[in-house]
Each structure stands twice: as C-alpha cells, then as structure tokens.
Amino acid sequence: MSTTDLDTPTSSPAGSSGGTSARATGDATAATPAAPDTPGTDRWYLSSAPIVRALVHLCVPMAAAMIVGAVYNVVNAGFVGSLHDNALLAAVTLGTPLLGLVMAVGGVFGVGGGALVARLLGVAEHDPSATGQVRRVSSFAVWGAVATGTVLGAGGLLLLRPLVTLLGADAATAPATATYVAVMLAFVPVLTAAFCLEQLVRAEGASRQVMYALVGSTVLNLVLDVLFVLVLPWGVGGVALGTGLANLAVVVYFAVWLTCRSEHMSVAPRWFTLSPSVLKPVFGVGVGELLQASFLIVTSLVLNNLAAAYGDGPLAAMGVAVRIAQVPEFLLMGVTLGVLPLLAYSYGKGDRGRLTAALRASAVTVGGLGLLFSAVVILFRDQVFAAFVADPAVLAIGATILTAQLVAMVANGFAGLVTSLFQATGRAVPAIVMSVSQGVLFVPVVLLGNHWFGLSGIVWSLTVTEVVVCLVGTGLLVASRGAIDRGLTASTARID
C-alpha cells in the first residue's frame, strides 16, 4: 500500500474533515469539534489524560459490561431450566457455538474497523484530513457486517437441518435446537451489526456509552425472557427472540449516538467504500477474530469429548471452575480490550511515551489483578468450590482444575495484551498468529497430555498452551519492535 492511502491520509472524495454539521451541509463547511486536549471529553482520555484515568475510563466500563453479561448467561440458563425440559436446555447449549461464531464475524469488521478509526484519530492531531477517512471506515464496517450477516443468516436458514445435525443435536433435541437456531439466524445481521458498532463506539473513547448500551440490553433481555419464556410459553424460541430484540435495541442506540454525537464517524450508506486502503487494514486485523472463534469452538469440542471419557465428575468440575474463574478473567479482558483504542490512538499520533506508558500500566494491572484474584481463590478454593457442588469426588478434582484455570488466566491476560498491541498498531500477521496460536497448539497439547498423563494431562493442557502462547507473543513483540518504532517515528498509522 502506498503512503498516500492511509499512512498519510491527505484527502478523500468525501472531504477533509468530519462532524455532524459538515455532514448536514454536504461538507461545504467543516465542523469544529472539541479539541483533543479538552478535559473530560472522550477524545481527551485517548489523547492526553493521565494514563491511570484513561485506563479507568476505558477499561472499567468494559469489564463491568462483560461481568453483567456473564451474570445474564447464568440467569438465562435458569429461565430455560425452570421449564424442566432437558431438551430445551440442551438446545441453547448446542446453539452457543453458532452465536460465538456470529459475534466473531461482527468482530472482523468491528475490531479491524475500530482499531483503524482510533489510529486515524491519532493521525488527525497532526493531519486533520485523516478524519475524512474515518466516516468511510465506519460506514464500511457497519454495512459490511450487515451484508455478511445477511448472507450467513440466509444460508443458515436454507441449510437448517444439516446445521442442527452438525451442532450435535440428536433426535430428542433436534426440534428445540432447530427452533432456537432458526430464530437466531434470522437475527444474524442484527447481531453482527451490534458487535461491530460496539467496537466502533469504543474506538472514539466512549466506553461509558458502550457500558450503558450493553447493561441496558441485558436488562431488556431479562425482561423479554420473563415475557417470552415465563408468561408466553415460547420456550427456546422466546429466548432467541429476546436476544435478537435486545441486540436490535443496541443497534438503534449506537446508530443514534453515532449520528447525533460522534464528531467523525457515520453509518450513512453514502460513505460506504470498497477502497483497498480501508479493506486491507480492516480485514488484516479483524480476520484474526474469526479464526480465533473458529479454533475455540474446535478446542471446546475436543476438550469436552476427552473429559467425558472420565465420567461426569470431571466435566462438572470443569464447568464449575470455568464459572469461578470468569470474574477475574473478565476483569483482565476488560483491561486488554479496553486499552486497545488508547494504544491505537497513541500509535497513530506518534506518541511513543504515551504508548509505552499505557502498555506498561496495562501490564502491571493485568499482572496485579491476575495474581491477586488467583491468590485469593486458590487460598479459599475448597470453600469456593463447595458453594457450587457437594460431591466429594467433584471437589477433589475441582481444586486442581481451578488452579490450572487461574494460572492459564494470568498467561492469557498477558497474551491478550500483546494481541491488542498488534491490533492497535495494525500489525496484521502477528495479530493473526496470536489469535490462532491457542487453537493450533491446544489440540496436540491436550491429545498428548491425555495420552501421557490421563486426566491430569487434560486438566493442565490449557495452562501449558496459554503459557506457550504468551511466550510466542513475547517473541513476536521483540521481532515487531522495529516496525512499530518506524510507525511511531513517522507519526502516522502505518498499515503495512
């Protein structure tokens, strides 16, 4: 790609600056957005706020929204379980991988587009014309997600029966699974757009708006579950409908916010573009999200099948350990995902000191939170596990599984931070390697672990994999320092 495409954006057919008033007048005049150093604005947190305040502003809302979502998943399972029909509960479980894959499709456009938007906003501090490209990136990301979701949803509905079989439904669970999957497929364009818009809004530093939207959609989803599942006997179809409508509300909220409040982004179709200067960096970073989700589905299936051979006890213990480790894991993910816009903005701006400070503070936070929660949970692991299960056999293996999960969580936190850095700086190849390395490494590790050490090998396979992935990330970071330094020196968002 030439430097006149995105590395040093100097002009675009849409005009050289963005803002709501510019869009309203056909770009005849440029809006005068708030200066990046205006305290309290979202842009200020990205540009010049103290690092600790910036991290709190960006990461805490992200972690809070993720924890609320995890709580909803538990409550949602309770709603379905209250119907006392195992086939319905199995249908939701079997459909979960499909939902994860759909979200990953949204992530292709959202993560790739959001990282590029944040870098361009950083570039705009030196070259205001860079904001002219932001509208094109946001419009392409949103409508690209919608179009891809429409194709996937339509294709899934046409191939519903074989898809339900592929998900693992048997004769008893197939009808309920087909109902749940069919409704979810009808909402795929909405789901992909919702996840994409979330990343774009975060790219401007508006993390609180993302939290408000996600928490609000969770509350709405719960209300709709009560209506569709408990009041109206719609079963898993009602659960899927509630999820789809809650995400539709998210799409409307974000679209209105971007239209009325965003200084530079737009979801208007007239800004849609297929320019290689947009497609290459968006897909270069975003495709890793899709590959990662695909590998996670495969690794989950392999892990569950291997563990099932040792009876229900280990499976139950793994399920409980995952739920216990979710809270600290989501806190670490809140840091590693929340800091991405700050890293991208600092890189685009060419602010080496701010990028380094943000990365260092994030690493300290990840390490501190991970070690603190791990120490507390490991110290009281027997008591914590006893709150979930009473079976002595499950308790015995559960403590070991939980220890392995927590060690893996800390390694995963650092690996996630390195991945965010690569995504933020547009290093497509290292970002993809980090996204897929866990899946590529886990399958042989767990198979060999099971062969050599039995159940213990399965328990510690994820820990070994995460530690290796973290080491791989460290090596890639050392190898990429030269390219990152060159991008900072040039004070541009280089997408090589």
CSV table of C-alpha atoms in Angstrom, one decimal:
chain,number,residue,atom,x,y,z
A,1,MET,CA,0.0,0.0,0.0
A,2,SER,CA,1.3,3.4,-0.8
A,3,THR,CA,1.7,6.1,1.8
A,4,THR,CA,-1.0,8.2,0.2
A,5,ASP,CA,-3.7,5.7,1.0
A,6,LEU,CA,-3.8,5.6,4.8
A,7,ASP,CA,-0.3,6.0,6.1
A,8,THR,CA,-0.6,9.8,5.5
A,9,PRO,CA,-4.2,10.4,4.5
A,10,THR,CA,-4.3,13.8,2.8
A,11,SER,CA,-7.6,13.9,1.1
A,12,SER,CA,-10.7,11.9,0.3
A,13,PRO,CA,-13.6,12.2,-2.1
A,14,ALA,CA,-15.8,12.9,0.9
A,15,GLY,CA,-13.9,16.0,2.1
A,16,SER,CA,-11.2,16.5,4.6
A,17,SER,CA,-12.9,16.8,7.9
A,18,GLY,CA,-15.9,15.3,9.7
A,19,GLY,CA,-18.6,16.3,12.1
A,20,THR,CA,-22.3,16.4,12.2
A,21,SER,CA,-22.6,19.9,10.8
A,22,ALA,CA,-20.3,19.1,7.9
A,23,ARG,CA,-22.5,16.1,7.0
A,24,ALA,CA,-25.6,18.2,7.2
A,25,THR,CA,-24.3,20.7,4.7
A,26,GLY,CA,-22.8,18.3,2.3
A,27,ASP,CA,-19.3,19.1,3.6
A,28,ALA,CA,-19.4,22.6,2.4
A,29,THR,CA,-18.1,23.7,5.7
A,30,ALA,CA,-16.2,21.8,8.3
A,31,ALA,CA,-17.4,21.3,11.8
A,32,THR,CA,-15.3,22.5,14.7
A,33,PRO,CA,-15.0,19.5,17.0
A,34,ALA,CA,-13.8,19.8,20.6
A,35,ALA,CA,-10.1,19.9,20.8
A,36,PRO,CA,-8.3,16.7,21.8
A,37,ASP,CA,-7.0,18.3,24.9
A,38,THR,CA,-10.4,19.5,26.2
A,39,PRO,CA,-10.6,17.8,29.7
A,40,GLY,CA,-13.4,15.4,30.3
A,41,THR,CA,-14.1,14.6,26.6
A,42,ASP,CA,-13.8,11.1,25.2
A,43,ARG,CA,-11.0,12.3,22.9
A,44,TRP,CA,-9.1,13.8,25.9
A,45,TYR,CA,-8.9,10.3,27.5
A,46,LEU,CA,-7.3,9.0,24.4
A,47,SER,CA,-5.1,12.0,23.7
A,48,SER,CA,-3.7,13.5,26.9
A,49,ALA,CA,-5.5,12.3,30.1
A,50,PRO,CA,-3.2,10.8,32.8
A,51,ILE,CA,-2.7,7.2,32.0
A,52,VAL,CA,-4.4,5.8,35.1
A,53,ARG,CA,-7.5,8.0,34.5
A,54,ALA,CA,-7.5,6.9,30.9
A,55,LEU,CA,-7.4,3.2,31.8
A,56,VAL,CA,-10.1,3.6,34.4
A,57,HIS,CA,-12.3,5.4,31.8
A,58,LEU,CA,-11.7,2.8,29.1
A,59,CYS,CA,-11.4,-0.5,31.0
A,60,VAL,CA,-13.7,-0.4,34.0
A,61,PRO,CA,-16.9,0.0,31.9
A,62,MET,CA,-15.7,-2.7,29.6
A,63,ALA,CA,-15.1,-5.1,32.4
A,64,ALA,CA,-18.4,-4.2,34.1
A,65,ALA,CA,-20.4,-4.9,30.9
A,66,MET,CA,-18.7,-8.2,30.5
A,67,ILE,CA,-19.4,-9.3,34.0
A,68,VAL,CA,-23.1,-8.3,33.7
A,69,GLY,CA,-23.2,-10.3,30.5
A,70,ALA,CA,-21.8,-13.4,32.3
A,71,VAL,CA,-24.4,-13.0,35.1
A,72,TYR,CA,-27.1,-12.8,32.4
A,73,ASN,CA,-25.9,-16.1,30.9
A,74,VAL,CA,-26.3,-17.8,34.3
A,75,VAL,CA,-29.8,-16.3,34.8
A,76,ASN,CA,-30.8,-17.1,31.3
A,77,ALA,CA,-29.9,-20.7,31.8
A,78,GLY,CA,-32.1,-20.6,34.9
A,79,PHE,CA,-35.1,-19.4,32.9
A,80,VAL,CA,-34.7,-22.2,30.5
A,81,GLY,CA,-34.1,-24.7,33.3
A,82,SER,CA,-37.3,-23.6,35.1
A,83,LEU,CA,-39.2,-25.3,32.2
A,84,HIS,CA,-37.8,-28.6,33.4
A,85,ASP,CA,-37.1,-29.9,29.9
A,86,ASN,CA,-33.6,-31.0,29.4
A,87,ALA,CA,-34.0,-30.9,25.6
A,88,LEU,CA,-34.6,-27.1,25.8
A,89,LEU,CA,-31.5,-26.5,27.9
A,90,ALA,CA,-29.5,-28.7,25.6
A,91,ALA,CA,-30.8,-26.7,22.6
A,92,VAL,CA,-29.4,-23.4,24.0
A,93,THR,CA,-26.1,-25.1,24.8
A,94,LEU,CA,-25.8,-26.6,21.3
A,95,GLY,CA,-26.6,-23.3,19.7
A,96,THR,CA,-24.0,-21.4,21.7
A,97,PRO,CA,-21.0,-22.1,19.3
A,98,LEU,CA,-23.1,-20.6,16.5
A,99,LEU,CA,-23.7,-17.5,18.4
A,100,GLY,CA,-20.0,-17.2,19.2
A,101,LEU,CA,-19.2,-17.6,15.5
A,102,VAL,CA,-21.7,-14.9,14.5
A,103,MET,CA,-20.1,-12.5,17.1
A,104,ALA,CA,-16.7,-13.2,15.6
A,105,VAL,CA,-18.0,-12.2,12.2
A,106,GLY,CA,-19.1,-8.9,13.7
A,107,GLY,CA,-15.6,-8.7,15.2
A,108,VAL,CA,-13.9,-9.0,11.8
A,109,PHE,CA,-15.5,-5.6,10.9
A,110,GLY,CA,-15.7,-4.1,14.4
A,111,VAL,CA,-12.2,-4.9,15.8
A,112,GLY,CA,-10.5,-4.2,12.5
A,113,GLY,CA,-12.5,-1.0,11.8
A,114,GLY,CA,-12.3,0.2,15.4
A,115,ALA,CA,-8.5,-0.1,15.5
A,116,LEU,CA,-8.2,1.7,12.3
A,117,VAL,CA,-10.6,4.5,13.4
A,118,ALA,CA,-8.6,5.0,16.6
A,119,ARG,CA,-5.3,5.2,14.7
A,120,LEU,CA,-6.7,7.7,12.2
A,121,LEU,CA,-8.0,9.9,15.0
A,122,GLY,CA,-4.5,9.9,16.4
A,123,VAL,CA,-3.1,10.8,13.0
A,124,ALA,CA,-5.6,13.7,12.8
A,125,GLU,CA,-3.8,15.5,15.6
A,126,HIS,CA,-1.1,16.2,13.0
A,127,ASP,CA,-3.1,15.9,9.8
A,128,PRO,CA,-6.8,16.9,10.2
A,129,SER,CA,-7.6,15.5,6.8
A,130,ALA,CA,-7.3,12.0,8.3
A,131,THR,CA,-10.8,12.4,9.8
A,132,GLY,CA,-12.2,12.4,6.3
A,133,GLN,CA,-11.3,8.7,6.1
A,134,VAL,CA,-13.0,7.8,9.4
A,135,ARG,CA,-16.5,8.1,8.0
A,136,ARG,CA,-15.7,5.7,5.2
A,137,VAL,CA,-14.1,3.2,7.6
A,138,SER,CA,-17.1,3.3,10.0
A,139,SER,CA,-19.7,3.0,7.2
A,140,PHE,CA,-17.8,0.1,5.5
A,141,ALA,CA,-17.5,-1.7,8.8
A,142,VAL,CA,-21.2,-1.4,9.7
A,143,TRP,CA,-22.7,-2.2,6.3
A,144,GLY,CA,-20.1,-4.9,5.7
A,145,ALA,CA,-21.1,-6.6,8.9
A,146,VAL,CA,-24.8,-6.3,8.0
A,147,ALA,CA,-24.3,-7.6,4.5
A,148,THR,CA,-22.1,-10.5,5.7
A,149,GLY,CA,-24.6,-11.3,8.4
A,150,THR,CA,-27.5,-11.3,5.9
A,151,VAL,CA,-25.7,-13.8,3.7
A,152,LEU,CA,-24.8,-16.1,6.6
A,153,GLY,CA,-28.2,-15.9,8.1
A,154,ALA,CA,-30.0,-16.7,4.9
A,155,GLY,CA,-27.5,-19.6,4.1
A,156,GLY,CA,-28.0,-21.0,7.6
A,157,LEU,CA,-31.8,-21.0,7.3
A,158,LEU,CA,-31.6,-22.8,3.9
A,159,LEU,CA,-29.3,-25.4,5.4
A,160,LEU,CA,-31.0,-25.5,8.8
A,161,ARG,CA,-31.4,-29.3,9.2
A,162,PRO,CA,-27.8,-30.2,8.4
A,163,LEU,CA,-26.6,-27.3,10.5
A,164,VAL,CA,-28.6,-28.6,13.5
A,165,THR,CA,-27.1,-32.1,13.0
A,166,LEU,CA,-23.6,-30.6,12.7
A,167,LEU,CA,-24.1,-28.8,16.1
A,168,GLY,CA,-24.6,-32.2,17.7
A,169,ALA,CA,-28.4,-32.4,18.1
A,170,ASP,CA,-29.9,-35.9,18.3
A,171,ALA,CA,-33.5,-37.0,17.7
A,172,ALA,CA,-34.6,-35.7,21.2
A,173,THR,CA,-33.0,-32.3,21.0
A,174,ALA,CA,-33.3,-31.6,17.2
A,175,PRO,CA,-36.7,-29.9,17.2
A,176,ALA,CA,-35.9,-27.5,20.0
A,177,THR,CA,-32.4,-26.8,18.6
A,178,ALA,CA,-33.8,-26.1,15.2
A,179,THR,CA,-36.3,-23.6,16.7
A,180,TYR,CA,-33.6,-21.8,18.6
A,181,VAL,CA,-31.1,-21.7,15.8
A,182,ALA,CA,-33.7,-20.6,13.2
A,183,VAL,CA,-34.7,-17.6,15.3
A,184,MET,CA,-31.0,-16.7,15.9
A,185,LEU,CA,-30.2,-17.0,12.2
A,186,ALA,CA,-33.0,-14.6,11.4
A,187,PHE,CA,-31.2,-12.0,13.7
A,188,VAL,CA,-27.7,-12.6,12.4
A,189,PRO,CA,-27.5,-9.3,10.6
A,190,VAL,CA,-28.5,-7.5,13.8
A,191,LEU,CA,-26.1,-9.5,15.9
A,192,THR,CA,-23.1,-8.8,13.7
A,193,ALA,CA,-24.0,-5.1,13.4
A,194,ALA,CA,-24.4,-4.8,17.2
A,195,PHE,CA,-21.0,-6.2,17.9
A,196,CYS,CA,-19.4,-4.1,15.2
A,197,LEU,CA,-20.9,-0.9,16.4
A,198,GLU,CA,-19.8,-1.6,20.0
A,199,GLN,CA,-16.2,-1.7,18.8
A,200,LEU,CA,-16.5,1.5,16.7
A,201,VAL,CA,-18.0,3.5,19.6
A,202,ARG,CA,-15.2,2.3,21.8
A,203,ALA,CA,-12.7,3.5,19.2
A,204,GLU,CA,-13.7,7.1,20.0
A,205,GLY,CA,-13.1,6.5,23.7
A,206,ALA,CA,-16.8,6.4,24.5
A,207,SER,CA,-16.5,3.4,26.7
A,208,ARG,CA,-19.3,4.5,29.1
A,209,GLN,CA,-21.7,4.6,26.2
A,210,VAL,CA,-20.8,1.0,25.4
A,211,MET,CA,-21.4,0.0,29.0
A,212,TYR,CA,-24.8,1.8,29.1
A,213,ALA,CA,-25.9,0.0,25.9
A,214,LEU,CA,-24.7,-3.4,27.0
A,215,VAL,CA,-26.1,-3.3,30.5
A,216,GLY,CA,-29.3,-1.8,29.2
A,217,SER,CA,-29.6,-4.6,26.6
A,218,THR,CA,-29.0,-7.2,29.3
A,219,VAL,CA,-31.8,-5.8,31.4
A,220,LEU,CA,-34.1,-5.7,28.4
A,221,ASN,CA,-33.2,-9.2,27.6
A,222,LEU,CA,-34.1,-10.4,31.1
A,223,VAL,CA,-37.5,-8.6,30.8
A,224,LEU,CA,-38.1,-10.2,27.4
A,225,ASP,CA,-37.1,-13.6,28.9
A,226,VAL,CA,-39.8,-13.2,31.6
A,227,LEU,CA,-42.3,-12.3,28.9
A,228,PHE,CA,-41.5,-14.8,26.3
A,229,VAL,CA,-40.5,-17.8,28.5
A,230,LEU,CA,-42.5,-17.5,31.7
A,231,VAL,CA,-45.6,-15.6,30.6
A,232,LEU,CA,-45.8,-16.7,27.0
A,233,PRO,CA,-44.9,-20.4,26.6
A,234,TRP,CA,-42.5,-19.8,23.7
A,235,GLY,CA,-39.6,-21.8,25.1
A,236,VAL,CA,-36.2,-21.5,23.5
A,237,GLY,CA,-37.7,-19.7,20.6
A,238,GLY,CA,-38.6,-17.0,23.0
A,239,VAL,CA,-35.1,-17.0,24.4
A,240,ALA,CA,-33.7,-16.4,21.0
A,241,LEU,CA,-36.2,-13.8,20.1
A,242,GLY,CA,-35.4,-11.9,23.3
A,243,THR,CA,-31.7,-12.0,22.5
A,244,GLY,CA,-32.4,-10.7,19.0
A,245,LEU,CA,-34.6,-7.9,20.0
A,246,ALA,CA,-32.2,-6.8,22.8
A,247,ASN,CA,-29.4,-6.6,20.2
A,248,LEU,CA,-31.7,-4.7,17.9
A,249,ALA,CA,-32.1,-2.1,20.6
A,250,VAL,CA,-28.3,-1.9,20.9
A,251,VAL,CA,-28.0,-1.3,17.2
A,252,VAL,CA,-30.6,1.5,17.3
A,253,TYR,CA,-28.9,3.1,20.4
A,254,PHE,CA,-25.4,3.1,18.8
A,255,ALA,CA,-26.7,4.3,15.4
A,256,VAL,CA,-28.5,7.2,17.0
A,257,TRP,CA,-25.5,8.0,19.2
A,258,LEU,CA,-23.0,8.0,16.3
A,259,THR,CA,-25.4,10.1,14.2
A,260,CYS,CA,-26.0,12.7,16.9
A,261,ARG,CA,-22.9,12.7,19.0
A,262,SER,CA,-19.9,11.4,17.0
A,263,GLU,CA,-17.7,14.1,15.6
A,264,HIS,CA,-16.2,12.0,12.8
A,265,MET,CA,-17.9,8.6,12.3
A,266,SER,CA,-21.0,7.9,10.3
A,267,VAL,CA,-23.2,4.9,9.5
A,268,ALA,CA,-24.7,6.6,6.4
A,269,PRO,CA,-24.6,4.2,3.4
A,270,ARG,CA,-23.3,7.1,1.2
A,271,TRP,CA,-19.9,6.9,2.8
A,272,PHE,CA,-19.6,3.1,2.1
A,273,THR,CA,-16.4,2.3,0.2
A,274,LEU,CA,-14.6,-0.8,-1.1
A,275,SER,CA,-11.3,1.0,-1.3
A,276,PRO,CA,-8.3,-1.2,-0.7
A,277,SER,CA,-7.0,1.4,1.7
A,278,VAL,CA,-9.9,0.5,4.0
A,279,LEU,CA,-10.4,-3.2,3.3
A,280,LYS,CA,-6.8,-4.2,3.7
A,281,PRO,CA,-6.2,-2.9,7.3
A,282,VAL,CA,-9.8,-3.8,8.5
A,283,PHE,CA,-9.6,-7.4,7.3
A,284,GLY,CA,-5.9,-7.7,8.1
A,285,VAL,CA,-6.6,-7.1,11.8
A,286,GLY,CA,-10.2,-8.3,12.0
A,287,VAL,CA,-9.8,-11.7,10.4
A,288,GLY,CA,-7.9,-12.9,13.5
A,289,GLU,CA,-11.1,-12.6,15.5
A,290,LEU,CA,-12.9,-15.0,13.2
A,291,LEU,CA,-10.1,-17.5,13.2
A,292,GLN,CA,-9.8,-17.4,16.9
A,293,ALA,CA,-13.5,-18.1,17.4
A,294,SER,CA,-13.4,-21.0,15.0
A,295,PHE,CA,-10.5,-22.6,16.8
A,296,LEU,CA,-12.1,-22.0,20.2
A,297,ILE,CA,-15.2,-24.0,19.0
A,298,VAL,CA,-12.9,-26.8,17.9
A,299,THR,CA,-10.9,-26.9,21.1
A,300,SER,CA,-14.1,-26.9,23.2
A,301,LEU,CA,-15.4,-29.9,21.4
A,302,VAL,CA,-12.1,-31.7,21.7
A,303,LEU,CA,-11.8,-30.9,25.4
A,304,ASN,CA,-15.4,-31.9,26.3
A,305,ASN,CA,-15.1,-35.2,24.4
A,306,LEU,CA,-11.8,-36.2,26.0
A,307,ALA,CA,-13.0,-35.2,29.5
A,308,ALA,CA,-16.3,-37.1,29.1
A,309,ALA,CA,-14.4,-40.3,28.9
A,310,TYR,CA,-13.5,-39.9,32.5
A,311,GLY,CA,-17.1,-39.6,33.7
A,312,ASP,CA,-19.5,-36.8,34.7
A,313,GLY,CA,-17.4,-35.7,37.6
A,314,PRO,CA,-14.5,-34.1,35.7
A,315,LEU,CA,-17.0,-32.4,33.3
A,316,ALA,CA,-18.9,-31.0,36.1
A,317,ALA,CA,-15.7,-29.8,37.9
A,318,MET,CA,-14.5,-28.1,34.7
A,319,GLY,CA,-17.9,-26.3,34.3
A,320,VAL,CA,-17.7,-25.0,37.8
A,321,ALA,CA,-14.1,-24.0,37.6
A,322,VAL,CA,-14.8,-22.0,34.4
A,323,ARG,CA,-17.6,-20.1,36.1
A,324,ILE,CA,-15.5,-19.3,39.2
A,325,ALA,CA,-12.6,-18.1,37.0
A,326,GLN,CA,-14.9,-16.0,34.8
A,327,VAL,CA,-15.0,-12.9,37.1
A,328,PRO,CA,-11.2,-12.3,37.3
A,329,GLU,CA,-10.9,-13.4,33.6
A,330,PHE,CA,-13.4,-10.8,32.5
A,331,LEU,CA,-11.6,-8.1,34.6
A,332,LEU,CA,-8.4,-8.9,32.7
A,333,MET,CA,-10.2,-8.9,29.4
A,334,GLY,CA,-11.7,-5.6,30.3
A,335,VAL,CA,-8.2,-4.2,30.6
A,336,THR,CA,-6.7,-5.9,27.5
A,337,LEU,CA,-9.7,-5.0,25.3
A,338,GLY,CA,-10.4,-1.6,26.8
A,339,VAL,CA,-6.9,-0.3,26.3
A,340,LEU,CA,-6.9,-1.1,22.6
A,341,PRO,CA,-8.2,2.3,21.5
A,342,LEU,CA,-5.7,4.1,23.7
A,343,LEU,CA,-2.8,2.1,22.2
A,344,ALA,CA,-4.1,2.7,18.6
A,345,TYR,CA,-4.6,6.4,19.1
A,346,SER,CA,-1.2,6.9,20.7
A,347,TYR,CA,0.4,4.9,17.8
A,348,GLY,CA,-1.4,7.0,15.1
A,349,LYS,CA,-0.5,10.2,16.9
A,350,GLY,CA,3.2,9.0,17.1
A,351,ASP,CA,3.3,9.5,20.8
A,352,ARG,CA,5.9,6.9,21.9
A,353,GLY,CA,5.9,7.9,25.5
A,354,ARG,CA,2.1,7.6,25.9
A,355,LEU,CA,2.0,4.2,24.0
A,356,THR,CA,4.8,2.9,26.2
A,357,ALA,CA,3.2,4.2,29.4
A,358,ALA,CA,-0.2,2.7,28.5
A,359,LEU,CA,1.3,-0.6,27.7
A,360,ARG,CA,3.3,-0.7,30.9
A,361,ALA,CA,0.4,0.3,33.1
A,362,SER,CA,-1.9,-2.2,31.4
A,363,ALA,CA,0.7,-5.0,32.0
A,364,VAL,CA,1.0,-4.1,35.7
A,365,THR,CA,-2.7,-4.0,36.0
A,366,VAL,CA,-3.1,-7.4,34.3
A,367,GLY,CA,-0.4,-8.9,36.5
A,368,GLY,CA,-1.6,-7.4,39.7
A,369,LEU,CA,-5.3,-8.3,39.2
A,370,GLY,CA,-4.4,-11.8,38.0
A,371,LEU,CA,-2.1,-12.6,40.9
A,372,LEU,CA,-4.4,-11.0,43.5
A,373,PHE,CA,-7.5,-12.9,42.4
A,374,SER,CA,-5.6,-16.1,41.8
A,375,ALA,CA,-4.1,-16.0,45.3
A,376,VAL,CA,-7.4,-15.4,47.0
A,377,VAL,CA,-9.3,-18.0,45.0
A,378,ILE,CA,-6.6,-20.6,45.4
A,379,LEU,CA,-6.3,-19.9,49.1
A,380,PHE,CA,-10.0,-20.5,49.6
A,381,ARG,CA,-10.6,-22.8,46.7
A,382,ASP,CA,-12.2,-25.6,48.7
A,383,GLN,CA,-14.7,-23.3,50.3
A,384,VAL,CA,-15.4,-21.6,47.0
A,385,PHE,CA,-15.9,-24.9,45.2
A,386,ALA,CA,-18.1,-26.2,48.0
A,387,ALA,CA,-20.6,-23.4,47.3
A,388,PHE,CA,-21.3,-24.9,43.9
A,389,VAL,CA,-21.1,-28.6,44.4
A,390,ALA,CA,-21.2,-31.0,47.3
A,391,ASP,CA,-20.0,-34.2,45.7
A,392,PRO,CA,-16.6,-35.1,47.3
A,393,ALA,CA,-15.3,-36.6,44.0
A,394,VAL,CA,-16.0,-33.4,42.2
A,395,LEU,CA,-14.4,-31.3,44.9
A,396,ALA,CA,-11.2,-33.4,44.8
A,397,ILE,CA,-10.6,-32.8,41.1
A,398,GLY,CA,-12.2,-29.4,41.1
A,399,ALA,CA,-9.5,-27.7,43.2
A,400,THR,CA,-6.8,-28.9,40.8
A,401,ILE,CA,-8.8,-27.8,37.8
A,402,LEU,CA,-9.4,-24.4,39.3
A,403,THR,CA,-5.7,-23.9,40.0
A,404,ALA,CA,-4.8,-24.7,36.4
A,405,GLN,CA,-7.6,-22.4,35.1
A,406,LEU,CA,-6.3,-19.5,37.1
A,407,VAL,CA,-2.7,-19.9,36.1
A,408,ALA,CA,-3.9,-20.1,32.5
A,409,MET,CA,-5.9,-16.9,33.0
A,410,VAL,CA,-2.9,-14.9,34.0
A,411,ALA,CA,-0.9,-16.1,31.0
A,412,ASN,CA,-3.9,-15.4,28.7
A,413,GLY,CA,-4.1,-11.9,30.1
A,414,PHE,CA,-0.6,-11.0,29.0
A,415,ALA,CA,-1.1,-12.8,25.7
A,416,GLY,CA,-4.3,-10.8,25.2
A,417,LEU,CA,-2.5,-7.5,25.9
A,418,VAL,CA,0.2,-8.3,23.3
A,419,THR,CA,-2.6,-9.2,20.8
A,420,SER,CA,-4.3,-5.8,21.5
A,421,LEU,CA,-1.0,-4.0,20.8
A,422,PHE,CA,-0.6,-5.8,17.5
A,423,GLN,CA,-4.2,-4.9,16.5
A,424,ALA,CA,-3.8,-1.4,17.7
A,425,THR,CA,-0.6,-0.8,15.6
A,426,GLY,CA,-2.0,-2.6,12.5
A,427,ARG,CA,0.5,-5.5,12.6
A,428,ALA,CA,-1.8,-7.9,10.8
A,429,VAL,CA,0.4,-11.0,10.7
A,430,PRO,CA,1.5,-11.0,14.4
A,431,ALA,CA,-2.2,-10.3,15.4
A,432,ILE,CA,-3.4,-13.3,13.4
A,433,VAL,CA,-0.7,-15.5,14.7
A,434,MET,CA,-1.6,-14.6,18.3
A,435,SER,CA,-5.3,-15.2,17.6
A,436,VAL,CA,-4.9,-18.7,16.1
A,437,SER,CA,-1.9,-19.9,18.1
A,438,GLN,CA,-4.0,-21.1,21.1
A,439,GLY,CA,-6.2,-23.2,18.9
A,440,VAL,CA,-3.4,-24.6,16.8
A,441,LEU,CA,-1.3,-25.5,19.9
A,442,PHE,CA,-4.1,-26.7,22.2
A,443,VAL,CA,-5.3,-29.7,20.2
A,444,PRO,CA,-1.9,-31.5,20.0
A,445,VAL,CA,-1.1,-30.5,23.6
A,446,VAL,CA,-4.4,-31.9,25.0
A,447,LEU,CA,-4.2,-35.1,22.9
A,448,LEU,CA,-0.6,-35.7,24.0
A,449,GLY,CA,-1.4,-34.8,27.6
A,450,ASN,CA,-4.3,-37.2,27.7
A,451,HIS,CA,-2.1,-39.9,26.1
A,452,TRP,CA,0.8,-39.5,28.5
A,453,PHE,CA,-0.8,-38.3,31.8
A,454,GLY,CA,-4.5,-39.1,31.5
A,455,LEU,CA,-6.9,-36.7,33.2
A,456,SER,CA,-4.1,-34.6,34.7
A,457,GLY,CA,-2.8,-34.0,31.2
A,458,ILE,CA,-6.2,-32.8,30.1
A,459,VAL,CA,-6.6,-30.5,33.2
A,460,TRP,CA,-3.2,-28.8,32.7
A,461,SER,CA,-3.3,-28.7,28.8
A,462,LEU,CA,-4.9,-25.3,28.7
A,463,THR,CA,-2.3,-23.9,31.2
A,464,VAL,CA,0.6,-25.2,29.1
A,465,THR,CA,-0.9,-23.9,25.9
A,466,GLU,CA,-1.5,-20.4,27.4
A,467,VAL,CA,2.0,-20.2,28.7
A,468,VAL,CA,3.4,-21.2,25.4
A,469,VAL,CA,1.2,-18.6,23.6
A,470,CYS,CA,2.4,-15.9,26.0
A,471,LEU,CA,6.0,-16.8,25.1
A,472,VAL,CA,5.2,-16.8,21.4
A,473,GLY,CA,3.6,-13.3,21.9
A,474,THR,CA,6.8,-12.1,23.6
A,475,GLY,CA,8.9,-13.3,20.8
A,476,LEU,CA,6.6,-11.7,18.2
A,477,LEU,CA,6.7,-8.4,20.2
A,478,VAL,CA,10.5,-8.4,20.2
A,479,ALA,CA,10.5,-9.1,16.4
A,480,SER,CA,7.9,-6.4,15.7
A,481,ARG,CA,9.6,-3.6,17.7
A,482,GLY,CA,11.4,-2.2,14.7
A,483,ALA,CA,8.2,-1.9,12.6
A,484,ILE,CA,6.3,-0.4,15.5
A,485,ASP,CA,9.2,2.1,16.1
A,486,ARG,CA,9.2,3.1,12.5
A,487,GLY,CA,5.5,3.8,12.6
A,488,LEU,CA,5.8,5.9,15.7
A,489,THR,CA,8.7,7.8,14.2
A,490,ALA,CA,6.7,8.6,11.1
A,491,SER,CA,3.8,9.8,13.3
A,492,THR,CA,1.4,8.0,11.0
A,493,ALA,CA,-0.9,5.0,11.2
A,494,ARG,CA,1.1,2.6,9.1
A,495,ILE,CA,-0.7,-0.3,7.7
A,496,ASP,CA,2.0,-2.4,6.0
